[in-house]
Amino acid sequence: LQTRMQSLQPDPKAQYRSVYEALKKMVLTEGFWRPLRGINVTMLGAGPAHALYFACYEKMKKSLSDVFQPGGNSHLANGIAGSVATLLHDAVMNPAEAVVKQRLQMFNSPYTSVLGCVRTVQRTEGFGAFYRSYTTQLTMNVPFQAIHFITYELMQEHLNPHRQYNPRSHIVAGAVAGAVAAAATTPLDVCKTLLNTQENTALSSLKIRGHLSGMANAFSTVYQLGGVPGFFKGVQARVIYQMPSTAIAWSVYEFFKYFLTKHALEKKP
């Protein structure tokens, strides 16, 4: 839904006024499973990407907190740790989610499968196409994760000051952190979507030939086509997507962190 709603020059059959209308139209005209297209490639990359992500975050958070605020919780350390963890996470997820998934989700997508999409992009655009938006992705995700982790830790300080395992506080803090970070970085996400999809109708309307590349070009193109409101297309879908996503991610992570820590302590003499 987010990819469709961020389209700058959508096909008349793919123009939506709300998340509900977009979902309803997609199901009625393209089939019940159409909104889930591309989820398999996301699931394939999510495991290793999140393992690197949280492992790096925990290690750096502890090391940097000891430097910035010995014995305490440093928000600066949380932000830096989240930003560095993003470099590893996006190296895995950018080709899978940002390129393949979004091309599969576009209206009238010429791709019928993940493997077919990968082969076509590789043959016609080269390997570099899978990382065309990597720097743009980092430009968006570094501030996103910095805001995300700082907000989560701030929420935990208020909801769970003793930092015990508390599923409710993890879910609420995760959802709020995801919503705040998603709303704040929507303009960057719109530019990233344009770079990933290389939306033909939008580029043709401005007589842009070849492939659009670079954050500066993407910002200029979005502004020419949609003005300031264009940078916030799909903000509702983005927030709705991120809230449960970050809530689930944090609750699962905190559960296994608690479970493994408890198990390790029980094994000690």
CSV table of C-alpha atoms in Angstrom, one decimal, residues 7-258:
chain,number,residue,atom,x,y,z
A,7,SER,CA,3.5,7.0,-6.6
A,8,LEU,CA,4.0,10.5,-8.0
A,9,GLN,CA,2.2,9.9,-11.3
A,10,PRO,CA,-0.1,7.0,-10.6
A,11,ASP,CA,-2.1,5.1,-13.3
A,12,PRO,CA,-5.8,6.3,-13.2
A,13,LYS,CA,-6.7,2.8,-12.0
A,14,ALA,CA,-4.3,3.1,-9.1
A,15,GLN,CA,-5.2,6.4,-7.6
A,16,TYR,CA,-6.2,6.2,-3.9
A,17,ARG,CA,-7.5,8.7,-1.4
A,18,SER,CA,-7.0,6.6,1.8
A,19,VAL,CA,-5.3,3.5,3.0
A,20,TYR,CA,-8.7,1.7,3.3
A,21,GLU,CA,-9.7,2.6,-0.3
A,22,ALA,CA,-6.3,1.4,-1.6
A,23,LEU,CA,-6.6,-1.9,0.2
A,24,LYS,CA,-10.2,-2.4,-1.0
A,25,LYS,CA,-9.4,-1.6,-4.6
A,26,MET,CA,-6.3,-3.8,-4.7
A,27,VAL,CA,-8.3,-6.8,-3.3
A,28,LEU,CA,-11.3,-6.3,-5.6
A,29,THR,CA,-9.4,-5.7,-8.8
A,30,GLU,CA,-6.2,-7.6,-8.4
A,31,GLY,CA,-7.0,-10.4,-6.0
A,32,PHE,CA,-7.0,-11.1,-2.3
A,33,TRP,CA,-3.3,-11.9,-2.0
A,34,ARG,CA,-2.1,-8.8,-4.1
A,35,PRO,CA,-1.3,-6.6,-1.0
A,36,LEU,CA,1.0,-9.3,0.3
A,37,ARG,CA,3.0,-9.6,-2.9
A,38,GLY,CA,6.8,-9.5,-2.2
A,39,ILE,CA,6.5,-10.5,1.4
A,40,ASN,CA,8.5,-13.7,0.7
A,41,VAL,CA,11.6,-11.7,-0.2
A,42,THR,CA,11.2,-9.6,2.9
A,43,MET,CA,11.0,-12.6,5.1
A,44,LEU,CA,14.1,-14.1,3.5
A,45,GLY,CA,16.2,-11.1,4.3
A,46,ALA,CA,14.7,-10.2,7.6
A,47,GLY,CA,16.3,-13.0,9.7
A,48,PRO,CA,20.0,-12.3,9.1
A,49,ALA,CA,19.4,-8.5,8.8
A,50,HIS,CA,17.7,-8.3,12.2
A,51,ALA,CA,20.3,-10.6,13.8
A,52,LEU,CA,23.1,-8.3,12.8
A,53,TYR,CA,21.0,-5.2,13.7
A,54,PHE,CA,20.2,-6.1,17.3
A,55,ALA,CA,23.6,-7.7,18.0
A,56,CYS,CA,25.4,-4.6,16.8
A,57,TYR,CA,23.0,-2.3,18.7
A,58,GLU,CA,23.4,-4.0,22.1
A,59,LYS,CA,27.2,-4.2,21.8
A,60,MET,CA,27.6,-0.6,20.8
A,61,LYS,CA,25.0,0.8,23.2
A,62,LYS,CA,26.8,-0.8,26.2
A,63,SER,CA,30.3,0.3,25.0
A,64,LEU,CA,29.3,3.9,24.2
A,65,SER,CA,27.2,4.3,27.3
A,66,ASP,CA,30.2,3.5,29.4
A,67,VAL,CA,32.1,6.3,27.6
A,68,PHE,CA,29.4,9.0,27.5
A,69,GLN,CA,27.6,8.2,30.8
A,70,PRO,CA,29.3,5.6,33.0
A,71,GLY,CA,26.8,3.6,34.9
A,72,GLY,CA,23.8,5.2,33.2
A,73,ASN,CA,21.8,5.2,30.0
A,74,SER,CA,23.1,7.7,27.4
A,75,HIS,CA,20.6,8.7,24.7
A,76,LEU,CA,23.5,9.8,22.5
A,77,ALA,CA,24.9,6.3,22.7
A,78,ASN,CA,21.5,4.8,21.8
A,79,GLY,CA,21.2,7.0,18.8
A,80,ILE,CA,24.8,6.3,17.5
A,81,ALA,CA,24.4,2.5,18.2
A,82,GLY,CA,21.1,2.4,16.3
A,83,SER,CA,22.7,4.3,13.4
A,84,VAL,CA,25.7,2.0,13.1
A,85,ALA,CA,23.5,-1.1,13.3
A,86,THR,CA,21.5,0.3,10.4
A,87,LEU,CA,24.6,0.1,8.1
A,88,LEU,CA,24.7,-3.7,8.5
A,89,HIS,CA,20.9,-4.2,8.4
A,90,ASP,CA,20.5,-2.2,5.2
A,91,ALA,CA,23.3,-3.9,3.4
A,92,VAL,CA,21.2,-7.1,3.6
A,93,MET,CA,17.7,-5.6,3.2
A,94,ASN,CA,18.2,-3.0,0.5
A,95,PRO,CA,18.4,-5.3,-2.5
A,96,ALA,CA,15.6,-7.6,-1.1
A,97,GLU,CA,13.0,-5.2,0.3
A,98,ALA,CA,13.8,-1.8,-1.3
A,99,VAL,CA,14.3,-3.0,-4.8
A,100,VAL,CA,12.7,-6.4,-5.5
A,101,LYS,CA,9.7,-6.0,-3.2
A,102,GLN,CA,8.8,-2.5,-4.3
A,103,ARG,CA,9.0,-3.4,-8.0
A,104,LEU,CA,6.8,-6.4,-7.4
A,105,GLN,CA,4.2,-4.2,-5.6
A,106,MET,CA,3.9,-1.5,-8.3
A,107,PHE,CA,0.6,-1.3,-10.2
A,108,ASN,CA,0.8,-3.4,-13.5
A,109,SER,CA,4.2,-4.7,-12.4
A,110,PRO,CA,5.9,-6.6,-15.3
A,111,TYR,CA,7.5,-9.0,-12.8
A,112,THR,CA,5.7,-12.2,-11.9
A,113,SER,CA,8.2,-13.6,-9.4
A,114,VAL,CA,11.1,-12.7,-7.1
A,115,LEU,CA,13.6,-14.7,-9.1
A,116,GLY,CA,12.3,-13.2,-12.4
A,117,CYS,CA,12.6,-9.7,-11.0
A,118,VAL,CA,16.1,-10.3,-9.8
A,119,ARG,CA,17.2,-11.7,-13.2
A,120,THR,CA,15.6,-8.9,-15.2
A,121,VAL,CA,17.0,-6.1,-13.1
A,122,GLN,CA,20.5,-7.8,-13.2
A,123,ARG,CA,20.3,-8.2,-17.0
A,124,THR,CA,18.9,-4.8,-17.9
A,125,GLU,CA,20.3,-2.5,-15.2
A,126,GLY,CA,23.3,-4.3,-13.8
A,127,PHE,CA,24.2,-5.4,-10.2
A,128,GLY,CA,24.5,-1.7,-9.2
A,129,ALA,CA,20.7,-1.4,-9.5
A,130,PHE,CA,20.3,-3.4,-6.3
A,131,TYR,CA,22.2,-0.7,-4.4
A,132,ARG,CA,21.2,2.3,-6.4
A,133,SER,CA,19.2,3.6,-3.4
A,134,TYR,CA,21.6,2.3,-0.7
A,135,THR,CA,23.0,5.7,0.2
A,136,THR,CA,19.5,7.2,0.0
A,137,GLN,CA,18.3,4.3,2.2
A,138,LEU,CA,21.0,5.1,4.8
A,139,THR,CA,20.2,8.8,4.5
A,140,MET,CA,16.6,7.9,5.5
A,141,ASN,CA,17.2,5.0,7.9
A,142,VAL,CA,20.1,6.5,9.9
A,143,PRO,CA,17.9,9.4,11.2
A,144,PHE,CA,14.9,7.0,11.4
A,145,GLN,CA,16.8,4.5,13.6
A,146,ALA,CA,18.3,7.3,15.7
A,147,ILE,CA,14.9,8.7,16.4
A,148,HIS,CA,13.4,5.2,16.8
A,149,PHE,CA,16.0,4.0,19.4
A,150,ILE,CA,16.1,7.3,21.4
A,151,THR,CA,12.2,7.4,21.5
A,152,TYR,CA,12.0,3.7,22.6
A,153,GLU,CA,14.6,4.2,25.4
A,154,LEU,CA,12.8,7.4,26.5
A,155,MET,CA,9.5,5.6,26.6
A,156,GLN,CA,11.0,2.8,28.6
A,157,GLU,CA,12.4,5.2,31.1
A,158,HIS,CA,8.8,6.4,31.8
A,159,LEU,CA,6.9,3.1,31.4
A,160,ASN,CA,9.5,0.7,32.7
A,161,PRO,CA,12.0,2.6,34.8
A,162,HIS,CA,13.5,-0.6,36.4
A,163,ARG,CA,14.0,-2.1,33.0
A,164,GLN,CA,12.3,-5.4,33.9
A,165,TYR,CA,10.8,-7.7,31.3
A,166,ASN,CA,7.4,-6.1,30.7
A,167,PRO,CA,5.6,-7.1,27.5
A,168,ARG,CA,3.1,-4.3,27.6
A,169,SER,CA,5.7,-1.5,28.0
A,170,HIS,CA,7.8,-3.0,25.2
A,171,ILE,CA,4.8,-3.1,22.8
A,172,VAL,CA,3.7,0.4,23.6
A,173,ALA,CA,7.2,1.9,23.5
A,174,GLY,CA,8.0,0.1,20.3
A,175,ALA,CA,4.8,1.3,18.6
A,176,VAL,CA,5.2,4.9,19.6
A,177,ALA,CA,8.9,4.9,18.6
A,178,GLY,CA,8.0,3.5,15.2
A,179,ALA,CA,5.2,6.0,14.6
A,180,VAL,CA,7.3,9.0,15.6
A,181,ALA,CA,10.3,7.9,13.5
A,182,ALA,CA,8.1,7.0,10.5
A,183,ALA,CA,6.3,10.3,10.4
A,184,ALA,CA,9.5,12.3,10.7
A,185,THR,CA,11.3,10.5,7.9
A,186,THR,CA,8.4,10.2,5.3
A,187,PRO,CA,9.9,12.8,2.9
A,188,LEU,CA,13.1,10.7,2.7
A,189,ASP,CA,11.0,7.6,2.1
A,190,VAL,CA,9.1,9.1,-0.8
A,191,CYS,CA,12.4,9.9,-2.5
A,192,LYS,CA,13.7,6.4,-1.8
A,193,THR,CA,10.6,4.9,-3.4
A,194,LEU,CA,11.0,7.0,-6.5
A,195,LEU,CA,14.7,5.9,-6.8
A,196,ASN,CA,13.8,2.2,-6.3
A,197,THR,CA,10.8,2.1,-8.7
A,198,GLN,CA,12.1,4.5,-11.3
A,199,GLU,CA,8.4,5.4,-11.9
A,200,ASN,CA,8.2,5.7,-15.7
A,201,THR,CA,5.1,8.0,-15.9
A,202,ALA,CA,6.6,10.4,-13.4
A,203,LEU,CA,10.0,10.6,-15.1
A,204,SER,CA,8.5,10.9,-18.6
A,205,SER,CA,6.3,13.8,-17.5
A,206,LEU,CA,9.5,15.8,-16.7
A,207,LYS,CA,11.3,14.5,-19.8
A,208,ILE,CA,13.9,12.7,-17.7
A,209,ARG,CA,15.7,10.1,-19.7
A,210,GLY,CA,17.6,7.1,-18.3
A,211,HIS,CA,17.6,6.2,-14.6
A,212,LEU,CA,17.1,8.7,-11.9
A,213,SER,CA,19.9,8.6,-9.3
A,214,GLY,CA,20.9,10.5,-6.2
A,215,MET,CA,19.0,12.0,-3.3
A,216,ALA,CA,19.3,15.6,-4.7
A,217,ASN,CA,17.7,14.6,-8.0
A,218,ALA,CA,15.0,12.6,-6.2
A,219,PHE,CA,14.1,15.6,-4.0
A,220,SER,CA,14.0,18.0,-7.0
A,221,THR,CA,11.8,15.5,-8.9
A,222,VAL,CA,9.4,15.0,-6.0
A,223,TYR,CA,9.1,18.8,-5.5
A,224,GLN,CA,8.5,19.5,-9.2
A,225,LEU,CA,5.7,16.9,-9.4
A,226,GLY,CA,4.0,17.3,-6.0
A,227,GLY,CA,5.3,20.3,-4.2
A,228,VAL,CA,5.7,20.2,-0.4
A,229,PRO,CA,2.6,17.8,0.0
A,230,GLY,CA,4.3,15.4,-2.3
A,231,PHE,CA,6.9,14.7,0.3
A,232,PHE,CA,4.2,13.4,2.7
A,233,LYS,CA,2.4,11.1,0.3
A,234,GLY,CA,1.7,7.8,2.0
A,235,VAL,CA,2.5,9.1,5.5
A,236,GLN,CA,-0.6,7.3,7.0
A,237,ALA,CA,0.3,4.0,5.4
A,238,ARG,CA,3.9,4.4,6.5
A,239,VAL,CA,2.9,5.0,10.2
A,240,ILE,CA,0.3,2.3,10.2
A,241,TYR,CA,2.9,-0.2,8.8
A,242,GLN,CA,5.7,0.8,11.2
A,243,MET,CA,3.7,0.8,14.4
A,244,PRO,CA,2.9,-2.9,14.6
A,245,SER,CA,6.2,-3.7,12.9
A,246,THR,CA,8.4,-2.0,15.5
A,247,ALA,CA,6.1,-3.1,18.4
A,248,ILE,CA,6.4,-6.8,17.3
A,249,ALA,CA,10.2,-6.5,16.7
A,250,TRP,CA,10.9,-5.0,20.2
A,251,SER,CA,8.5,-7.4,22.1
A,252,VAL,CA,10.1,-10.4,20.4
A,253,TYR,CA,13.6,-9.1,20.9
A,254,GLU,CA,13.0,-8.3,24.6
A,255,PHE,CA,11.4,-11.7,25.2
A,256,PHE,CA,14.4,-13.6,23.8
A,257,LYS,CA,16.8,-11.2,25.6
A,258,TYR,CA,15.0,-12.0,28.9
